[in-house]
Short mmCIF file of C-alpha atoms and ligand atoms in Angstrom, two decimals:
data_model
loop_
_atom_site.label_atom_id
_atom_site.label_comp_id
_atom_site.label_asym_id
_atom_site.label_seq_id
_atom_site.Cartn_x
_atom_site.Cartn_y
_atom_site.Cartn_z
CA MET H 1 27.62 9.43 164.77
CA MET H 2 28.92 7.40 167.46
CA MET H 3 26.35 4.88 167.27
CA LYS H 4 27.35 1.58 166.40
CA LYS H 5 27.80 2.12 162.74
CA ASN H 6 27.38 -1.61 160.93
CA GLN H 7 29.31 -3.24 163.55
CA PRO H 8 29.60 -6.83 162.67
CA LYS H 9 27.14 -8.94 165.13
CA GLN H 10 28.66 -11.21 167.75
CA SER H 11 27.48 -14.65 168.35
CA TYR H 12 28.38 -16.61 171.33
CA TYR H 13 29.85 -20.02 171.11
CA VAL H 14 30.73 -23.31 173.39
CA VAL H 15 33.27 -25.73 173.21
CA GLU H 16 32.49 -29.16 174.69
CA GLU H 17 35.62 -31.03 175.67
CA CYS H 18 35.72 -34.77 176.61
CA PRO H 19 37.79 -35.11 179.57
CA ALA H 20 38.83 -38.56 178.50
CA CYS H 21 39.94 -38.41 175.01
CA GLY H 22 40.10 -34.72 174.68
CA TYR H 23 37.61 -34.88 171.82
CA LYS H 24 36.32 -31.05 171.21
CA ALA H 25 32.70 -29.87 169.47
CA LYS H 26 31.77 -26.23 169.26
CA ARG H 27 28.06 -25.23 169.38
CA GLY H 28 25.93 -22.23 170.00
CA PHE H 29 25.33 -20.80 173.47
CA ARG H 30 22.43 -21.60 175.40
CA ASP H 31 21.05 -19.65 178.29
CA GLY H 32 22.53 -21.36 181.40
CA ASP H 33 25.59 -22.70 179.96
CA TYR H 34 28.62 -21.87 181.99
CA VAL H 35 32.62 -22.81 181.68
CA PHE H 36 32.99 -26.33 183.39
CA LYS H 37 29.39 -27.04 183.27
CA GLU H 38 29.00 -30.74 182.34
CA SER H 39 27.15 -31.07 178.92
CA GLY H 40 27.02 -33.31 176.06
CA ILE H 41 28.35 -36.80 175.60
CA CYS H 42 31.37 -37.83 173.76
CA PRO H 43 30.42 -39.69 170.61
CA LYS H 44 33.92 -41.82 170.52
CA ASP H 45 33.70 -43.20 174.19
CA ASN H 46 30.29 -41.88 175.47
CA THR H 47 32.19 -39.89 178.54
CA VAL H 48 30.19 -36.93 179.94
CA MET H 49 31.65 -33.98 178.50
CA TYR H 50 32.11 -30.51 179.96
CA ILE H 51 32.20 -26.95 178.50
CA SER H 52 35.77 -25.91 178.22
CA MET H 53 35.26 -22.31 176.90
CA ILE H 54 32.60 -19.86 175.96
CA PHE H 55 33.61 -17.02 173.70
CA SER H 56 32.14 -14.46 171.54
CA GLU H 57 33.07 -14.63 167.65
CA GLU H 58 32.11 -12.03 164.62
CA GLU H 59 29.45 -13.57 162.80
CA LYS H 60 30.63 -14.30 159.28
CA ARG H 61 28.62 -12.37 156.47
CA SER H 62 26.94 -14.72 154.22
CA MET A 1 54.06 50.12 136.88
CA SER A 2 52.46 51.25 139.88
CA THR A 3 49.65 48.29 139.90
CA ALA A 4 51.95 45.78 138.91
CA ALA A 5 52.68 45.12 142.78
CA PHE A 6 49.38 43.81 143.58
CA SER A 7 49.09 41.69 140.63
CA PRO A 8 50.63 38.76 142.13
CA ILE A 9 47.77 38.60 144.56
CA PHE A 10 44.76 36.61 143.11
CA GLY A 11 45.83 38.27 139.87
CA PHE A 12 43.59 41.22 141.01
CA VAL A 13 44.84 44.62 139.70
CA PRO A 14 42.71 47.61 141.35
CA THR A 15 42.09 49.89 138.76
CA SER A 16 40.94 52.86 140.93
CA PRO A 17 41.32 54.16 144.58
CA LEU A 18 37.97 52.83 145.66
CA TYR A 19 38.42 49.36 144.39
CA PHE A 20 41.89 49.55 146.23
CA VAL A 21 40.11 50.31 149.47
CA LEU A 22 37.65 47.71 149.24
CA TYR A 23 39.87 45.31 148.23
CA MET A 24 42.14 46.02 151.54
CA LEU A 25 39.06 45.81 153.76
CA LEU A 26 38.09 42.48 152.12
CA ILE A 27 41.43 41.02 153.09
CA TRP A 28 41.87 42.72 156.40
CA VAL A 29 38.53 42.86 158.23
CA PRO A 30 38.29 39.04 158.61
CA TYR A 31 41.51 38.59 159.63
CA ILE A 32 41.03 41.28 162.25
CA ILE A 33 37.76 39.55 163.38
CA LEU A 34 39.94 36.05 163.62
CA ILE A 35 42.53 37.68 165.98
CA ILE A 36 39.89 39.29 168.26
CA TYR A 37 37.23 36.40 168.10
CA GLY A 38 39.00 33.33 166.96
CA GLN A 39 39.46 31.70 170.40
CA LYS A 40 35.69 32.52 170.89
CA LEU A 41 34.81 30.93 167.64
CA GLN A 42 37.13 28.07 168.49
CA SER A 43 35.75 27.36 171.76
CA TYR A 44 32.15 27.47 170.23
CA SER A 45 33.39 24.49 167.77
CA ILE A 46 34.72 22.74 170.78
CA MET A 47 31.76 23.19 172.78
CA ALA A 48 29.70 21.62 170.15
CA ASP A 49 31.86 18.48 170.00
CA VAL A 50 31.73 18.15 173.45
CA ALA A 51 28.04 18.41 173.58
CA ARG A 52 27.87 15.68 171.17
CA TYR A 53 29.93 13.17 173.34
CA LEU A 54 28.09 14.34 176.14
CA ASN A 55 24.92 13.33 174.62
CA ARG A 56 26.39 9.73 174.13
CA LEU A 57 27.44 9.41 177.52
CA LYS A 58 23.82 10.62 178.68
CA TYR A 59 22.07 7.84 176.50
CA ASP A 60 24.78 5.24 178.07
CA ALA A 61 23.58 6.29 181.40
CA GLU A 62 20.01 6.14 180.68
CA GLN A 63 20.20 2.87 178.77
CA SER A 64 21.96 1.11 181.56
CA ARG A 65 19.14 2.30 183.98
CA GLU A 66 16.79 1.16 181.65
CA ASN A 67 18.28 -2.36 181.13
CA LEU A 68 18.74 -2.69 184.91
CA MET A 69 14.87 -2.05 185.13
CA SER A 70 13.94 -4.54 182.38
CA TYR A 71 15.96 -7.16 183.84
CA LEU A 72 14.20 -6.74 187.40
CA GLN A 73 10.82 -6.50 185.57
CA ARG A 74 11.88 -9.71 183.94
CA LYS A 75 12.72 -11.50 187.01
CA GLY A 76 9.47 -10.84 188.65
CA VAL A 77 10.63 -7.82 190.81
CA GLY A 78 7.76 -5.52 191.75
CA GLY A 79 7.39 -1.69 191.32
CA ASP A 80 8.43 -0.79 194.78
CA GLY A 81 10.95 -3.20 194.77
CA GLN A 82 12.20 -1.63 191.25
CA LYS A 83 12.08 1.94 192.66
CA SER A 84 14.02 0.89 195.63
CA ILE A 85 17.07 -0.54 193.47
CA GLU A 86 16.72 2.59 191.02
CA SER A 87 17.53 4.64 194.11
CA MET A 88 20.56 2.85 194.76
CA ILE A 89 22.15 4.22 191.42
CA GLU A 90 22.32 7.36 193.24
CA ASP A 91 23.99 6.16 196.35
CA VAL A 92 27.34 7.67 197.09
CA THR A 93 30.50 6.23 198.45
CA ILE A 94 32.82 8.94 200.26
CA THR A 95 36.35 7.87 199.97
CA PRO A 96 38.63 8.54 203.10
CA VAL A 97 41.04 11.46 203.74
CA ASP A 98 44.30 11.27 202.09
CA MET A 99 46.06 14.06 203.81
CA ASP A 100 47.68 11.67 206.08
CA PRO A 101 47.91 8.46 203.98
CA VAL A 102 49.19 6.25 206.75
CA GLY A 103 46.42 3.28 207.01
CA ILE A 104 44.17 4.59 204.38
CA VAL A 105 44.13 1.18 202.69
CA LYS A 106 42.35 -0.20 205.76
CA LYS A 107 40.09 2.46 205.76
CA MET A 108 39.26 2.00 201.88
CA GLU A 109 38.83 -1.62 202.68
CA LEU A 110 36.23 -0.87 205.24
CA ILE A 111 34.03 1.36 203.05
CA LEU A 112 34.14 -0.79 200.08
CA ARG A 113 33.17 -3.63 202.30
CA THR A 114 30.45 -1.91 204.00
CA GLN A 115 29.15 -0.80 200.53
CA GLU A 116 29.31 -4.26 199.26
CA GLU A 117 27.62 -5.99 201.94
CA SER A 118 24.72 -3.05 202.23
CA VAL A 119 24.07 -3.35 198.37
CA LYS A 120 24.08 -7.20 198.45
CA SER A 121 21.71 -7.49 201.72
CA ARG A 122 19.26 -4.86 200.29
CA ILE A 123 19.35 -6.78 197.07
CA LYS A 124 18.67 -10.06 198.85
CA SER A 125 15.70 -8.66 200.75
CA ILE A 126 14.27 -7.10 197.46
CA MET A 127 14.64 -10.27 195.38
CA LYS A 128 13.74 -12.98 197.82
CA ASP A 129 13.02 -15.63 194.95
CA ALA A 130 15.97 -15.01 192.81
CA ASN A 131 19.15 -17.41 192.89
CA GLU A 132 22.69 -16.40 193.60
CA VAL A 133 23.50 -15.78 189.95
CA GLU A 134 20.79 -13.27 189.28
CA ARG A 135 21.39 -11.31 192.48
CA ALA A 136 25.22 -11.18 191.34
CA ALA A 137 24.10 -10.08 188.16
CA VAL A 138 21.81 -7.07 189.49
CA ALA A 139 24.57 -5.97 191.88
CA ASN A 140 26.90 -5.83 189.01
CA MET A 141 24.46 -4.23 186.92
CA LEU A 142 23.94 -1.67 189.55
CA GLU A 143 27.49 -0.84 189.58
CA ILE A 144 27.59 -0.44 185.95
CA ALA A 145 24.61 2.03 186.04
CA SER A 146 25.99 3.86 188.85
CA ALA A 147 29.36 4.30 187.20
CA LEU A 148 27.64 5.53 184.04
CA THR A 149 25.53 7.70 185.81
CA LEU A 150 28.35 9.65 187.79
CA VAL A 151 30.56 9.86 184.67
CA TYR A 152 27.62 11.45 182.64
CA LYS A 153 27.18 13.77 185.66
CA VAL A 154 30.88 14.89 186.22
CA ILE A 155 31.37 15.61 182.35
CA ARG A 156 28.32 17.47 182.30
CA HIS A 157 29.51 19.69 185.11
CA TYR A 158 32.72 20.33 183.39
CA TYR A 159 30.70 21.05 180.12
CA LEU A 160 28.40 23.69 182.04
CA LEU A 161 31.32 25.24 183.66
CA GLY A 162 33.01 25.55 180.43
CA ARG A 163 29.76 27.04 178.83
CA LYS A 164 29.66 29.58 181.53
CA PHE A 165 33.18 31.00 180.72
CA PRO A 166 33.55 30.41 177.09
CA ASP A 167 36.83 32.44 177.02
CA ASN A 168 38.26 29.72 179.22
CA ILE A 169 39.14 27.46 176.23
CA TYR A 170 41.48 25.10 178.07
CA LEU A 171 38.52 23.78 180.28
CA LEU A 172 37.02 22.53 177.21
CA ALA A 173 39.87 21.54 175.28
CA GLN A 174 40.62 19.17 178.15
CA LEU A 175 37.40 17.80 178.01
CA GLN A 176 37.44 17.26 174.30
CA MET A 177 40.76 15.44 174.63
CA ILE A 178 39.60 12.51 176.93
CA LEU A 179 35.99 12.33 175.83
CA PRO A 180 36.50 9.94 172.66
CA GLY A 181 38.38 7.43 174.85
CA LEU A 182 36.06 7.85 177.90
CA VAL A 183 32.84 7.39 175.52
CA LYS A 184 34.38 4.31 174.14
CA GLN A 185 34.91 2.86 177.62
CA ALA A 186 31.41 3.88 178.47
CA ASP A 187 29.96 1.98 175.59
CA ALA A 188 32.03 -1.14 176.62
CA TYR A 189 30.53 -1.10 179.96
CA LEU A 190 26.93 -0.77 178.66
CA GLY A 191 28.05 -3.69 176.41
CA ALA A 192 28.83 -5.62 179.52
CA MET A 193 25.42 -5.26 180.77
CA GLY A 194 24.31 -7.80 177.99
CA ALA A 195 26.52 -10.16 179.07
CA LEU A 196 25.60 -9.95 182.68
CA GLU A 197 22.15 -10.80 181.52
CA LYS A 198 23.10 -13.92 179.72
CA SER A 199 26.08 -14.55 182.48
CA LEU A 200 28.49 -14.82 179.68
CA PRO A 201 32.28 -14.78 180.67
CA LEU A 202 33.95 -11.48 180.16
CA GLY A 203 37.62 -11.31 179.11
CA ASP A 204 38.77 -10.34 182.71
CA GLY A 205 37.58 -14.00 183.64
CA ILE A 206 40.33 -15.82 181.94
CA GLY A 207 42.27 -16.09 185.56
CA PRO A 208 39.49 -17.64 187.00
CA MET A 209 38.91 -19.95 184.18
CA ILE A 210 42.48 -21.13 184.08
CA VAL A 211 42.67 -21.84 187.92
CA GLY A 212 39.05 -23.32 187.42
CA LYS A 213 40.27 -25.98 184.97
CA PHE A 214 42.68 -27.44 187.47
CA MET A 215 40.02 -27.26 190.19
CA ARG A 216 37.63 -29.35 188.15
CA GLY A 217 37.19 -32.68 189.73
CA SER A 218 38.71 -31.80 193.14
CA GLU A 219 36.90 -31.17 196.26
CA LYS A 220 36.27 -27.19 196.42
CA ILE A 221 36.49 -25.84 199.97
CA GLU A 222 34.86 -22.37 200.49
CA LEU A 223 36.85 -19.91 202.44
CA ASP A 224 34.06 -17.44 202.25
CA ASP A 225 30.46 -17.03 200.59
CA GLU A 226 32.26 -15.88 197.41
CA THR A 227 35.99 -17.43 197.48
CA VAL A 228 36.84 -20.95 196.93
CA TYR A 229 39.95 -23.22 196.81
CA ALA A 230 40.78 -26.73 195.99
CA GLU A 231 44.10 -28.87 196.22
CA TYR A 232 46.00 -30.07 193.31
CA LEU A 233 48.88 -32.23 193.45
CA TYR A 234 51.50 -31.68 190.53
CA LYS A 235 54.68 -33.46 190.36
CA GLY A 236 55.18 -33.93 194.18
CA ARG A 237 54.08 -30.31 194.78
CA THR A 238 50.75 -29.44 196.86
CA VAL A 239 49.38 -26.57 195.16
CA ALA A 240 46.18 -24.54 196.21
CA PHE A 241 43.99 -23.12 193.55
CA LEU A 242 42.23 -20.25 194.61
CA LYS A 243 39.62 -18.18 192.94
CA ALA A 244 36.01 -16.37 193.35
CA LYS A 245 33.34 -18.66 193.61
CA GLY A 246 31.36 -19.03 189.95
CA PRO A 247 29.48 -19.16 187.86
CA MET A 248 27.69 -15.84 189.35
CA ALA A 249 29.62 -12.32 188.61
CA SER A 250 32.04 -11.78 191.48
CA VAL A 251 35.57 -11.04 191.93
CA GLY A 252 35.45 -13.04 195.25
CA HIS A 253 37.78 -11.94 198.26
CA VAL A 254 41.33 -13.37 197.13
CA ASP A 255 43.24 -11.16 199.50
CA SER A 256 41.41 -12.43 202.74
CA GLY A 257 41.12 -15.87 201.33
CA LEU A 258 45.03 -16.02 200.73
CA LYS A 259 45.51 -14.79 204.49
CA ARG A 260 43.41 -17.81 205.89
CA LEU A 261 45.42 -20.31 203.88
CA LEU A 262 48.42 -18.74 204.96
CA ASP A 263 47.13 -18.86 208.41
CA GLY A 264 46.08 -22.07 208.06
CA PRO A 265 47.40 -25.18 206.04
CA TYR A 266 49.44 -23.43 203.84
CA ALA A 267 51.77 -21.57 206.32
CA ASP A 268 54.86 -22.75 204.88
CA VAL A 269 54.33 -22.10 200.83
CA LYS A 270 57.20 -21.57 198.88
CA ALA A 271 55.48 -19.21 196.20
CA ILE A 272 52.53 -17.37 195.35
CA ILE A 273 51.39 -17.16 191.67
CA MET A 274 48.82 -14.93 190.49
CA ILE A 275 47.13 -15.30 187.09
CA ASP A 276 45.24 -12.34 185.70
CA ALA A 277 44.31 -10.39 182.70
CA ALA A 278 46.49 -7.34 182.11
CA LEU A 279 46.31 -4.38 179.90
CA LYS A 280 48.10 -4.90 176.64
CA MET A 281 49.78 -2.04 174.84
CA GLU A 282 48.58 -0.95 171.28
CA GLY A 283 50.51 -3.20 168.84
CA GLU A 284 50.70 -6.14 171.30
CA GLN A 285 48.49 -9.18 170.24
CA SER A 286 45.48 -10.11 172.46
CA GLY A 287 45.84 -13.51 174.36
CA GLU A 288 49.66 -13.17 174.69
CA VAL A 289 50.71 -14.85 177.59
CA ALA A 290 53.78 -13.07 179.67
CA VAL A 291 55.38 -14.17 183.04
CA GLY A 292 56.90 -12.05 185.36
CA ILE A 293 57.36 -10.98 189.33
CA GLY A 294 54.95 -9.17 191.48
CA ALA A 295 51.19 -9.08 192.56
CA ALA A 296 48.93 -9.17 189.67
CA ILE A 297 45.58 -7.44 190.35
CA GLY A 298 43.90 -4.65 189.39
CA GLY A 299 41.34 -2.44 191.12
CA ILE A 300 41.57 0.36 193.51
CA GLY A 301 44.63 -1.41 195.15
CA VAL A 302 43.22 -2.42 198.43
CA GLU A 303 43.58 -6.35 197.44
CA LYS A 304 46.83 -5.65 195.95
CA PHE A 305 47.99 -4.16 199.10
CA ASN A 306 47.02 -6.95 201.48
CA ILE A 307 48.51 -9.45 199.16
CA GLU A 308 51.79 -7.69 199.01
CA GLU A 309 51.86 -7.10 202.66
CA GLU A 310 51.07 -10.75 203.60
CA ALA A 311 53.64 -11.92 201.24
CA SER A 312 56.40 -9.53 202.18
CA ARG A 313 55.79 -9.99 205.81
CA ARG A 314 56.29 -13.86 205.65
CA ARG A 315 58.95 -13.48 202.85
CA ILE A 316 57.02 -15.28 200.17
CA PRO A 317 58.23 -14.61 196.48
CA LEU A 318 55.13 -13.41 194.34
CA TYR A 319 55.13 -14.54 190.85
CA ALA A 320 52.32 -13.73 187.80
CA VAL A 321 50.97 -14.84 184.99
CA ILE A 322 49.35 -12.46 182.77
CA VAL A 323 47.37 -12.63 179.70
CA LYS A 324 47.38 -9.40 177.75
CA GLU A 325 43.94 -7.91 176.40
CA SER A 326 42.70 -4.21 175.90
CA ILE A 327 40.43 -2.61 178.33
CA PHE A 328 37.46 -2.94 175.77
CA GLU A 329 38.14 -6.72 175.62
CA ALA A 330 38.39 -7.04 179.34
CA ILE A 331 35.06 -5.73 179.91
CA SER A 332 33.17 -7.44 177.01
CA VAL A 333 32.26 -11.16 176.44
CA MET A 334 35.42 -13.08 176.04
CA THR A 335 36.75 -13.51 172.60
CA ARG A 336 38.18 -16.68 171.09
CA ALA A 337 41.80 -15.57 171.16
CA ILE A 338 41.50 -14.85 174.77
CA ALA A 339 39.84 -18.00 175.36
CA GLU A 340 42.14 -19.87 173.51
CA SER A 341 45.18 -18.41 175.32
CA ALA A 342 44.18 -20.29 178.58
CA GLU A 343 45.98 -23.45 177.45
CA ASN A 344 49.31 -21.32 176.94
CA ALA A 345 48.88 -19.63 180.44
CA ARG A 346 48.11 -23.22 181.85
CA LYS A 347 51.41 -24.19 180.80
CA SER A 348 53.25 -21.34 182.00
CA VAL A 349 51.53 -21.72 185.35
CA LEU A 350 52.96 -25.36 185.61
CA ASP A 351 56.40 -24.30 184.19
CA LEU A 352 56.46 -21.75 186.94
CA ILE A 353 55.53 -24.03 189.87
CA GLU A 354 58.20 -26.54 188.50
CA ARG A 355 60.81 -23.80 188.62
CA SER A 356 59.93 -22.16 191.78
CA VAL A 357 58.72 -24.71 194.10
CA PRO A 358 60.89 -27.53 195.29
CA GLU A 359 59.52 -31.08 195.16
CA GLY A 360 57.51 -31.86 198.48
CA GLU A 361 56.71 -28.15 198.79
CA LYS A 362 53.65 -26.27 198.71
CA CYS A 363 52.53 -23.10 196.64
CA ILE A 364 49.30 -21.06 196.15
CA VAL A 365 47.85 -20.10 192.70
CA ILE A 366 45.35 -17.23 192.61
CA GLY A 367 42.95 -16.89 189.64
CA VAL A 368 42.12 -13.08 189.64
CA GLY A 369 39.22 -11.50 187.96
CA ASN A 370 35.42 -11.81 187.58
CA THR A 371 34.48 -14.99 187.38
CA MET A 372 30.95 -14.67 185.62
CA GLY A 373 30.11 -17.57 183.72
CA VAL A 374 32.96 -19.62 184.90
CA ALA A 375 32.49 -22.33 187.43
CA GLN A 376 35.24 -24.63 189.07
ZN1 ZN Z 401 36.01 -38.77 174.43
#
């Protein structure tokens, strides 16, 4: 009765941000990720980006 | 004419005295039964309802224990170690006497610190090869399993008492009233275990996340093994940003960290600003940022007491920046709305610093909350 009845599935995302130009990119969460970890390279100016936020979002039904 | 008086009732017209008697019995017997046994019947229906919720609490408690054990298994902890940690679920903590409440906070602090230290050292001795993040995850999972087990046992106690005295309908009715909310919270705590396994930030982590962004790129100084700060210059003001050390699950010791800063290089601060997630009221938007006055910190109240005492003794004003969220959001993986509120909260903090701290002066900003999944 109180079991999760068709609750939408949660997916975890990561936003990488470039400290130099503010470029942002969203990608899926990978194990070992944490906020303020260095991750990825900015496609605009090749600066090392950092993870600025991690959040959960309901999966869109296709 | 004599039968017309009955015709309005179901259109039934008794045609003989026997019918009339049967008719009266049909109406009155159930009515009298309900008068005499109504409360008992109601208490059985409440009992059935409470039993369903109790089952759910039992499921949560058992599942939390299973999650903890399977996490330990995956981290390579052997059978003896698993048993030893499982036994810690039932460990009791006895709160100090409150008949004479003077000085109770210090006693409480001692008990909580002792409990925390003993759990930490026992986990450390069992998980020798694990890293800090994994050990902190186990400590937090253990806390959840203990809490869920205790809640289940307390509710079961009252349920069984209620069943012993079914005439006391109010005992059971009280349970029935609180259980839906309680079960929802228990479910959320169980859900938080999934976040712990992956070390995902919780909604409660918004305070450390805002402060961590200011600390990024500066030199971090450890105040103790779970608390760090960094210095940051903003428009001529020197600001110490203080938070629990991440990204492992920890709330740090922000009260003793603050005291150390005040006793040391920050004796003459003009303000203490605290950033925390606060419970929103129904109807309020999640992620709303509010600015106020006072110590923004939850928990049992030990840290709040210590911070207020330090601040009032030195006459330093306390300011608060809070991000509103529900209790369920606070103990679940951070939602997008809350994560995106960080930018607004950041602006509020800078605004507050400009308004309340004159140029050339110092202040301290504390990010309160569990810093799991958030570094600095
Ligand atoms: Zn860039």
